[in-house]
Amino acid sequence: MIYLDNSATTRQHDRVTEVMVQYMRDDFGNPSSLYNLGITAEKAVKEARKQLARAMDLPEGSLYFTSCGTEADNMAIFGAASAQRRRGSRIITTQVEHPAVLEACGRLEQQGFDVIRIRVDQDCRLDLDQLKEAINEETILISVMQVNNETGAIMPIDEIAKMKQNAFLHTDAVQAFGKIPLAKCADLVTVSGHKIHGPKGIGALWIKKDVHIPAFFAGGGQESGMRSGTENVPAIAGLGEAAALLSEEGSVKELRDRLLSGIRDEIKDIRVNSPDDGCPSVLNISFLGTRAEVLLHTLEQDEIYVSTGSACSSNKKGQSHVLKAMGLSDREIEGAIRFSFGKYNTAEEMDQVVDKVKKAVSRFRRLGSFR
Ligand code: PLP
């Protein structure tokens, strides 16, 4: 199998699985329990928080474990909106966020918040002029992802921080974590376990010191009262381990470059939808005159796994809102495939993929939809 859908999810590292099994089978206590089994679990959570904080390498702040990246995004956005409600009602985000951010902002809009969605250009670069103009005294929150999950475009968080005035700055760093240094100037940062060879169903929200948002859940007061609910100790320990293992990871840039130059050499009529200076973990290409969904299933027959866009959304049929926001034509959107790389991919795999994609594309172009 050649797995090139690492932006959707990653294969869990064996060491992570071992750690998780330990906290499922042996050290299964509740961190709130007073006896040794509980204390062992509590220590595991503490250690994982340290491991994650070290890997995220952000200024002084607090880390709260959540059930996933989506929950951390929701916690940041609803929390910031609620904390700042009296100061203003403007929320700025982008047209190309993950649904976890877009839908949360949409709900706030329905409640009367004034939500501005900043556009991107055809390379998925944010319109900073529009953003600058949109910021006013009423702006309470700016939420901009650090790396776009469909194109790999890196958003200018540092520049946004300089113009943000009193607004909280949240960045969804789910696709950035482990690939590029996290934005140190953000107030709230979201990460997720399953994109870094860690477990699914675990994420975290980092909140800068002196930034306060209310708790999302009412309950038993775990996570310093910020995220009640008995801690998912195996997943938390697994996330900590995955974060610690990131230091062993090499760059995937060579893989991306090899795949891209192979495709460019071998296949005509393509559009590269990822910017040159994007995050090397993602490569999005439109094969004009094809249907990505058909290509995907053709490649699947050779056990090559790619994506037609964001697989994190349940809206699997709809057109990519990201490619649409970039102004791509229906034809370009229809033929768009996302390749995304991880630590288990090899250079030889890239050559095999070029060959198989070339065959699938030329077959489609010859015969049309042949499924
Ligand atoms: N944000 C981005 C940019 C993502 O790519 C994803 C998942 O694909 C999420 C948020 C959601 O993370 P989770 O699957 O942990 O809820």
PDB file of N, CA, C and O in Angstrom, residues 96-138:
ATOM      1  N   VAL A  96     -11.170  29.872   3.540  1.00  0.00           N
ATOM      2  CA  VAL A  96     -10.580  28.551   3.278  1.00  0.00           C
ATOM      3  C   VAL A  96     -10.292  27.760   4.551  1.00  0.00           C
ATOM      4  O   VAL A  96      -9.507  26.820   4.543  1.00  0.00           O
ATOM      5  N   GLU A  97     -10.948  28.153   5.646  1.00  0.00           N
ATOM      6  CA  GLU A  97     -10.743  27.415   6.899  1.00  0.00           C
ATOM      7  C   GLU A  97     -11.352  26.022   6.822  1.00  0.00           C
ATOM      8  O   GLU A  97     -12.231  25.742   5.992  1.00  0.00           O
ATOM      9  N   HIS A  98     -10.940  25.190   7.751  1.00  0.00           N
ATOM     10  CA  HIS A  98     -11.575  23.884   7.937  1.00  0.00           C
ATOM     11  C   HIS A  98     -13.014  24.129   8.431  1.00  0.00           C
ATOM     12  O   HIS A  98     -13.275  25.130   9.109  1.00  0.00           O
ATOM     13  N   PRO A  99     -13.934  23.198   8.132  1.00  0.00           N
ATOM     14  CA  PRO A  99     -15.313  23.393   8.611  1.00  0.00           C
ATOM     15  C   PRO A  99     -15.420  23.586  10.129  1.00  0.00           C
ATOM     16  O   PRO A  99     -16.362  24.235  10.604  1.00  0.00           O
ATOM     17  N   ALA A 100     -14.472  23.064  10.875  1.00  0.00           N
ATOM     18  CA  ALA A 100     -14.521  23.237  12.339  1.00  0.00           C
ATOM     19  C   ALA A 100     -14.517  24.726  12.703  1.00  0.00           C
ATOM     20  O   ALA A 100     -15.137  25.139  13.692  1.00  0.00           O
ATOM     21  N   VAL A 101     -13.829  25.519  11.917  1.00  0.00           N
ATOM     22  CA  VAL A 101     -13.781  26.964  12.151  1.00  0.00           C
ATOM     23  C   VAL A 101     -14.923  27.660  11.407  1.00  0.00           C
ATOM     24  O   VAL A 101     -15.651  28.482  11.981  1.00  0.00           O
ATOM     25  N   LEU A 102     -15.105  27.292  10.150  1.00  0.00           N
ATOM     26  CA  LEU A 102     -16.133  27.976   9.342  1.00  0.00           C
ATOM     27  C   LEU A 102     -17.527  27.804   9.927  1.00  0.00           C
ATOM     28  O   LEU A 102     -18.307  28.760  10.006  1.00  0.00           O
ATOM     29  N   GLU A 103     -17.830  26.579  10.332  1.00  0.00           N
ATOM     30  CA  GLU A 103     -19.176  26.319  10.864  1.00  0.00           C
ATOM     31  C   GLU A 103     -19.365  26.976  12.229  1.00  0.00           C
ATOM     32  O   GLU A 103     -20.454  27.452  12.556  1.00  0.00           O
ATOM     33  N   ALA A 104     -18.314  26.981  13.041  1.00  0.00           N
ATOM     34  CA  ALA A 104     -18.410  27.644  14.353  1.00  0.00           C
ATOM     35  C   ALA A 104     -18.665  29.141  14.151  1.00  0.00           C
ATOM     36  O   ALA A 104     -19.536  29.733  14.804  1.00  0.00           O
ATOM     37  N   CYS A 105     -17.939  29.740  13.221  1.00  0.00           N
ATOM     38  CA  CYS A 105     -18.138  31.171  12.941  1.00  0.00           C
ATOM     39  C   CYS A 105     -19.543  31.396  12.365  1.00  0.00           C
ATOM     40  O   CYS A 105     -20.196  32.400  12.680  1.00  0.00           O
ATOM     41  N   GLY A 106     -19.992  30.464  11.539  1.00  0.00           N
ATOM     42  CA  GLY A 106     -21.339  30.572  10.967  1.00  0.00           C
ATOM     43  C   GLY A 106     -22.411  30.595  12.045  1.00  0.00           C
ATOM     44  O   GLY A 106     -23.379  31.353  11.978  1.00  0.00           O
ATOM     45  N   ARG A 107     -22.221  29.761  13.065  1.00  0.00           N
ATOM     46  CA  ARG A 107     -23.212  29.763  14.162  1.00  0.00           C
ATOM     47  C   ARG A 107     -23.206  31.091  14.909  1.00  0.00           C
ATOM     48  O   ARG A 107     -24.249  31.607  15.293  1.00  0.00           O
ATOM     49  N   LEU A 108     -21.992  31.629  15.090  1.00  0.00           N
ATOM     50  CA  LEU A 108     -21.912  32.921  15.791  1.00  0.00           C
ATOM     51  C   LEU A 108     -22.575  34.012  14.959  1.00  0.00           C
ATOM     52  O   LEU A 108     -23.213  34.924  15.500  1.00  0.00           O
ATOM     53  N   GLU A 109     -22.447  33.898  13.659  1.00  0.00           N
ATOM     54  CA  GLU A 109     -23.095  34.866  12.763  1.00  0.00           C
ATOM     55  C   GLU A 109     -24.610  34.819  12.958  1.00  0.00           C
ATOM     56  O   GLU A 109     -25.273  35.857  13.038  1.00  0.00           O
ATOM     57  N   GLN A 110     -25.124  33.600  13.070  1.00  0.00           N
ATOM     58  CA  GLN A 110     -26.576  33.461  13.284  1.00  0.00           C
ATOM     59  C   GLN A 110     -27.001  34.090  14.613  1.00  0.00           C
ATOM     60  O   GLN A 110     -28.127  34.507  14.777  1.00  0.00           O
ATOM     61  N   GLN A 111     -26.054  34.145  15.554  1.00  0.00           N
ATOM     62  CA  GLN A 111     -26.376  34.744  16.856  1.00  0.00           C
ATOM     63  C   GLN A 111     -26.154  36.252  16.860  1.00  0.00           C
ATOM     64  O   GLN A 111     -26.225  36.887  17.901  1.00  0.00           O
ATOM     65  N   GLY A 112     -25.790  36.807  15.717  1.00  0.00           N
ATOM     66  CA  GLY A 112     -25.681  38.270  15.630  1.00  0.00           C
ATOM     67  C   GLY A 112     -24.266  38.795  15.510  1.00  0.00           C
ATOM     68  O   GLY A 112     -24.055  40.002  15.428  1.00  0.00           O
ATOM     69  N   PHE A 113     -23.266  37.919  15.537  1.00  0.00           N
ATOM     70  CA  PHE A 113     -21.899  38.400  15.339  1.00  0.00           C
ATOM     71  C   PHE A 113     -21.703  38.768  13.868  1.00  0.00           C
ATOM     72  O   PHE A 113     -22.361  38.217  12.982  1.00  0.00           O
ATOM     73  N   ASP A 114     -20.785  39.696  13.652  1.00  0.00           N
ATOM     74  CA  ASP A 114     -20.518  40.191  12.299  1.00  0.00           C
ATOM     75  C   ASP A 114     -19.270  39.459  11.794  1.00  0.00           C
ATOM     76  O   ASP A 114     -18.152  39.784  12.178  1.00  0.00           O
ATOM     77  N   VAL A 115     -19.493  38.427  10.967  1.00  0.00           N
ATOM     78  CA  VAL A 115     -18.368  37.576  10.547  1.00  0.00           C
ATOM     79  C   VAL A 115     -17.883  37.972   9.150  1.00  0.00           C
ATOM     80  O   VAL A 115     -18.665  38.025   8.201  1.00  0.00           O
ATOM     81  N   ILE A 116     -16.589  38.269   9.050  1.00  0.00           N
ATOM     82  CA  ILE A 116     -15.987  38.619   7.760  1.00  0.00           C
ATOM     83  C   ILE A 116     -15.073  37.464   7.353  1.00  0.00           C
ATOM     84  O   ILE A 116     -14.216  37.044   8.135  1.00  0.00           O
ATOM     85  N   ARG A 117     -15.262  36.980   6.130  1.00  0.00           N
ATOM     86  CA  ARG A 117     -14.429  35.867   5.637  1.00  0.00           C
ATOM     87  C   ARG A 117     -13.483  36.399   4.563  1.00  0.00           C
ATOM     88  O   ARG A 117     -13.926  36.760   3.471  1.00  0.00           O
ATOM     89  N   ILE A 118     -12.207  36.424   4.874  1.00  0.00           N
ATOM     90  CA  ILE A 118     -11.221  37.027   3.967  1.00  0.00           C
ATOM     91  C   ILE A 118     -10.944  36.096   2.782  1.00  0.00           C
ATOM     92  O   ILE A 118     -10.835  34.882   2.944  1.00  0.00           O
ATOM     93  N   ARG A 119     -10.821  36.716   1.610  1.00  0.00           N
ATOM     94  CA  ARG A 119     -10.621  35.897   0.408  1.00  0.00           C
ATOM     95  C   ARG A 119      -9.145  35.535   0.213  1.00  0.00           C
ATOM     96  O   ARG A 119      -8.260  36.084   0.874  1.00  0.00           O
ATOM     97  N   VAL A 120      -8.943  34.595  -0.706  1.00  0.00           N
ATOM     98  CA  VAL A 120      -7.575  34.196  -1.065  1.00  0.00           C
ATOM     99  C   VAL A 120      -7.435  34.375  -2.580  1.00  0.00           C
ATOM    100  O   VAL A 120      -8.442  34.481  -3.287  1.00  0.00           O
ATOM    101  N   ASP A 121      -6.185  34.367  -3.057  1.00  0.00           N
ATOM    102  CA  ASP A 121      -5.982  34.458  -4.508  1.00  0.00           C
ATOM    103  C   ASP A 121      -5.889  33.053  -5.099  1.00  0.00           C
ATOM    104  O   ASP A 121      -6.106  32.055  -4.411  1.00  0.00           O
ATOM    105  N   GLN A 122      -5.523  32.985  -6.370  1.00  0.00           N
ATOM    106  CA  GLN A 122      -5.538  31.676  -7.047  1.00  0.00           C
ATOM    107  C   GLN A 122      -4.448  30.726  -6.564  1.00  0.00           C
ATOM    108  O   GLN A 122      -4.450  29.551  -6.895  1.00  0.00           O
ATOM    109  N   ASP A 123      -3.525  31.244  -5.737  1.00  0.00           N
ATOM    110  CA  ASP A 123      -2.521  30.367  -5.122  1.00  0.00           C
ATOM    111  C   ASP A 123      -2.824  30.125  -3.645  1.00  0.00           C
ATOM    112  O   ASP A 123      -1.958  29.675  -2.896  1.00  0.00           O
ATOM    113  N   CYS A 124      -4.030  30.472  -3.243  1.00  0.00           N
ATOM    114  CA  CYS A 124      -4.478  30.296  -1.848  1.00  0.00           C
ATOM    115  C   CYS A 124      -3.754  31.242  -0.884  1.00  0.00           C
ATOM    116  O   CYS A 124      -3.596  30.957   0.292  1.00  0.00           O
ATOM    117  N   ARG A 125      -3.271  32.377  -1.417  1.00  0.00           N
ATOM    118  CA  ARG A 125      -2.621  33.362  -0.551  1.00  0.00           C
ATOM    119  C   ARG A 125      -3.675  34.339  -0.039  1.00  0.00           C
ATOM    120  O   ARG A 125      -4.494  34.837  -0.814  1.00  0.00           O
ATOM    121  N   LEU A 126      -3.594  34.618   1.237  1.00  0.00           N
ATOM    122  CA  LEU A 126      -4.605  35.451   1.879  1.00  0.00           C
ATOM    123  C   LEU A 126      -4.487  36.910   1.431  1.00  0.00           C
ATOM    124  O   LEU A 126      -3.380  37.433   1.289  1.00  0.00           O
ATOM    125  N   ASP A 127      -5.637  37.563   1.262  1.00  0.00           N
ATOM    126  CA  ASP A 127      -5.651  38.972   0.892  1.00  0.00           C
ATOM    127  C   ASP A 127      -5.454  39.801   2.166  1.00  0.00           C
ATOM    128  O   ASP A 127      -6.409  40.127   2.873  1.00  0.00           O
ATOM    129  N   LEU A 128      -4.189  40.115   2.434  1.00  0.00           N
ATOM    130  CA  LEU A 128      -3.872  40.831   3.683  1.00  0.00           C
ATOM    131  C   LEU A 128      -4.441  42.246   3.703  1.00  0.00           C
ATOM    132  O   LEU A 128      -4.736  42.787   4.771  1.00  0.00           O
ATOM    133  N   ASP A 129      -4.605  42.843   2.510  1.00  0.00           N
ATOM    134  CA  ASP A 129      -5.188  44.199   2.464  1.00  0.00           C
ATOM    135  C   ASP A 129      -6.638  44.153   2.927  1.00  0.00           C
ATOM    136  O   ASP A 129      -7.083  45.003   3.698  1.00  0.00           O
ATOM    137  N   GLN A 130      -7.366  43.144   2.448  1.00  0.00           N
ATOM    138  CA  GLN A 130      -8.761  43.019   2.878  1.00  0.00           C
ATOM    139  C   GLN A 130      -8.824  42.780   4.392  1.00  0.00           C
ATOM    140  O   GLN A 130      -9.669  43.344   5.086  1.00  0.00           O
ATOM    141  N   LEU A 131      -7.888  41.974   4.869  1.00  0.00           N
ATOM    142  CA  LEU A 131      -7.875  41.676   6.303  1.00  0.00           C
ATOM    143  C   LEU A 131      -7.594  42.941   7.121  1.00  0.00           C
ATOM    144  O   LEU A 131      -8.270  43.233   8.101  1.00  0.00           O
ATOM    145  N   LYS A 132      -6.614  43.705   6.669  1.00  0.00           N
ATOM    146  CA  LYS A 132      -6.241  44.936   7.373  1.00  0.00           C
ATOM    147  C   LYS A 132      -7.437  45.889   7.434  1.00  0.00           C
ATOM    148  O   LYS A 132      -7.732  46.481   8.471  1.00  0.00           O
ATOM    149  N   GLU A 133      -8.110  46.013   6.306  1.00  0.00           N
ATOM    150  CA  GLU A 133      -9.273  46.907   6.246  1.00  0.00           C
ATOM    151  C   GLU A 133     -10.409  46.429   7.142  1.00  0.00           C
ATOM    152  O   GLU A 133     -11.170  47.222   7.682  1.00  0.00           O
ATOM    153  N   ALA A 134     -10.509  45.111   7.289  1.00  0.00           N
ATOM    154  CA  ALA A 134     -11.627  44.557   8.068  1.00  0.00           C
ATOM    155  C   ALA A 134     -11.434  44.731   9.578  1.00  0.00           C
ATOM    156  O   ALA A 134     -12.399  44.729  10.337  1.00  0.00           O
ATOM    157  N   ILE A 135     -10.187  44.892   9.995  1.00  0.00           N
ATOM    158  CA  ILE A 135      -9.941  44.997  11.444  1.00  0.00           C
ATOM    159  C   ILE A 135     -10.354  46.384  11.940  1.00  0.00           C
ATOM    160  O   ILE A 135      -9.908  47.402  11.420  1.00  0.00           O
ATOM    161  N   ASN A 136     -11.233  46.403  12.928  1.00  0.00           N
ATOM    162  CA  ASN A 136     -11.607  47.678  13.549  1.00  0.00           C
ATOM    163  C   ASN A 136     -11.695  47.474  15.063  1.00  0.00           C
ATOM    164  O   ASN A 136     -11.377  46.392  15.567  1.00  0.00           O
ATOM    165  N   GLU A 137     -12.132  48.496  15.760  1.00  0.00           N
ATOM    166  CA  GLU A 137     -12.165  48.412  17.232  1.00  0.00           C
ATOM    167  C   GLU A 137     -13.139  47.370  17.733  1.00  0.00           C
ATOM    168  O   GLU A 137     -13.051  46.913  18.866  1.00  0.00           O
ATOM    169  N   GLU A 138     -14.073  47.048  16.884  1.00  0.00           N
ATOM    170  CA  GLU A 138     -15.111  46.058  17.229  1.00  0.00           C
ATOM    171  C   GLU A 138     -14.626  44.625  17.087  1.00  0.00           C
ATOM    172  O   GLU A 138     -15.320  43.680  17.432  1.00  0.00           O
TER     173      GLU A 138
END
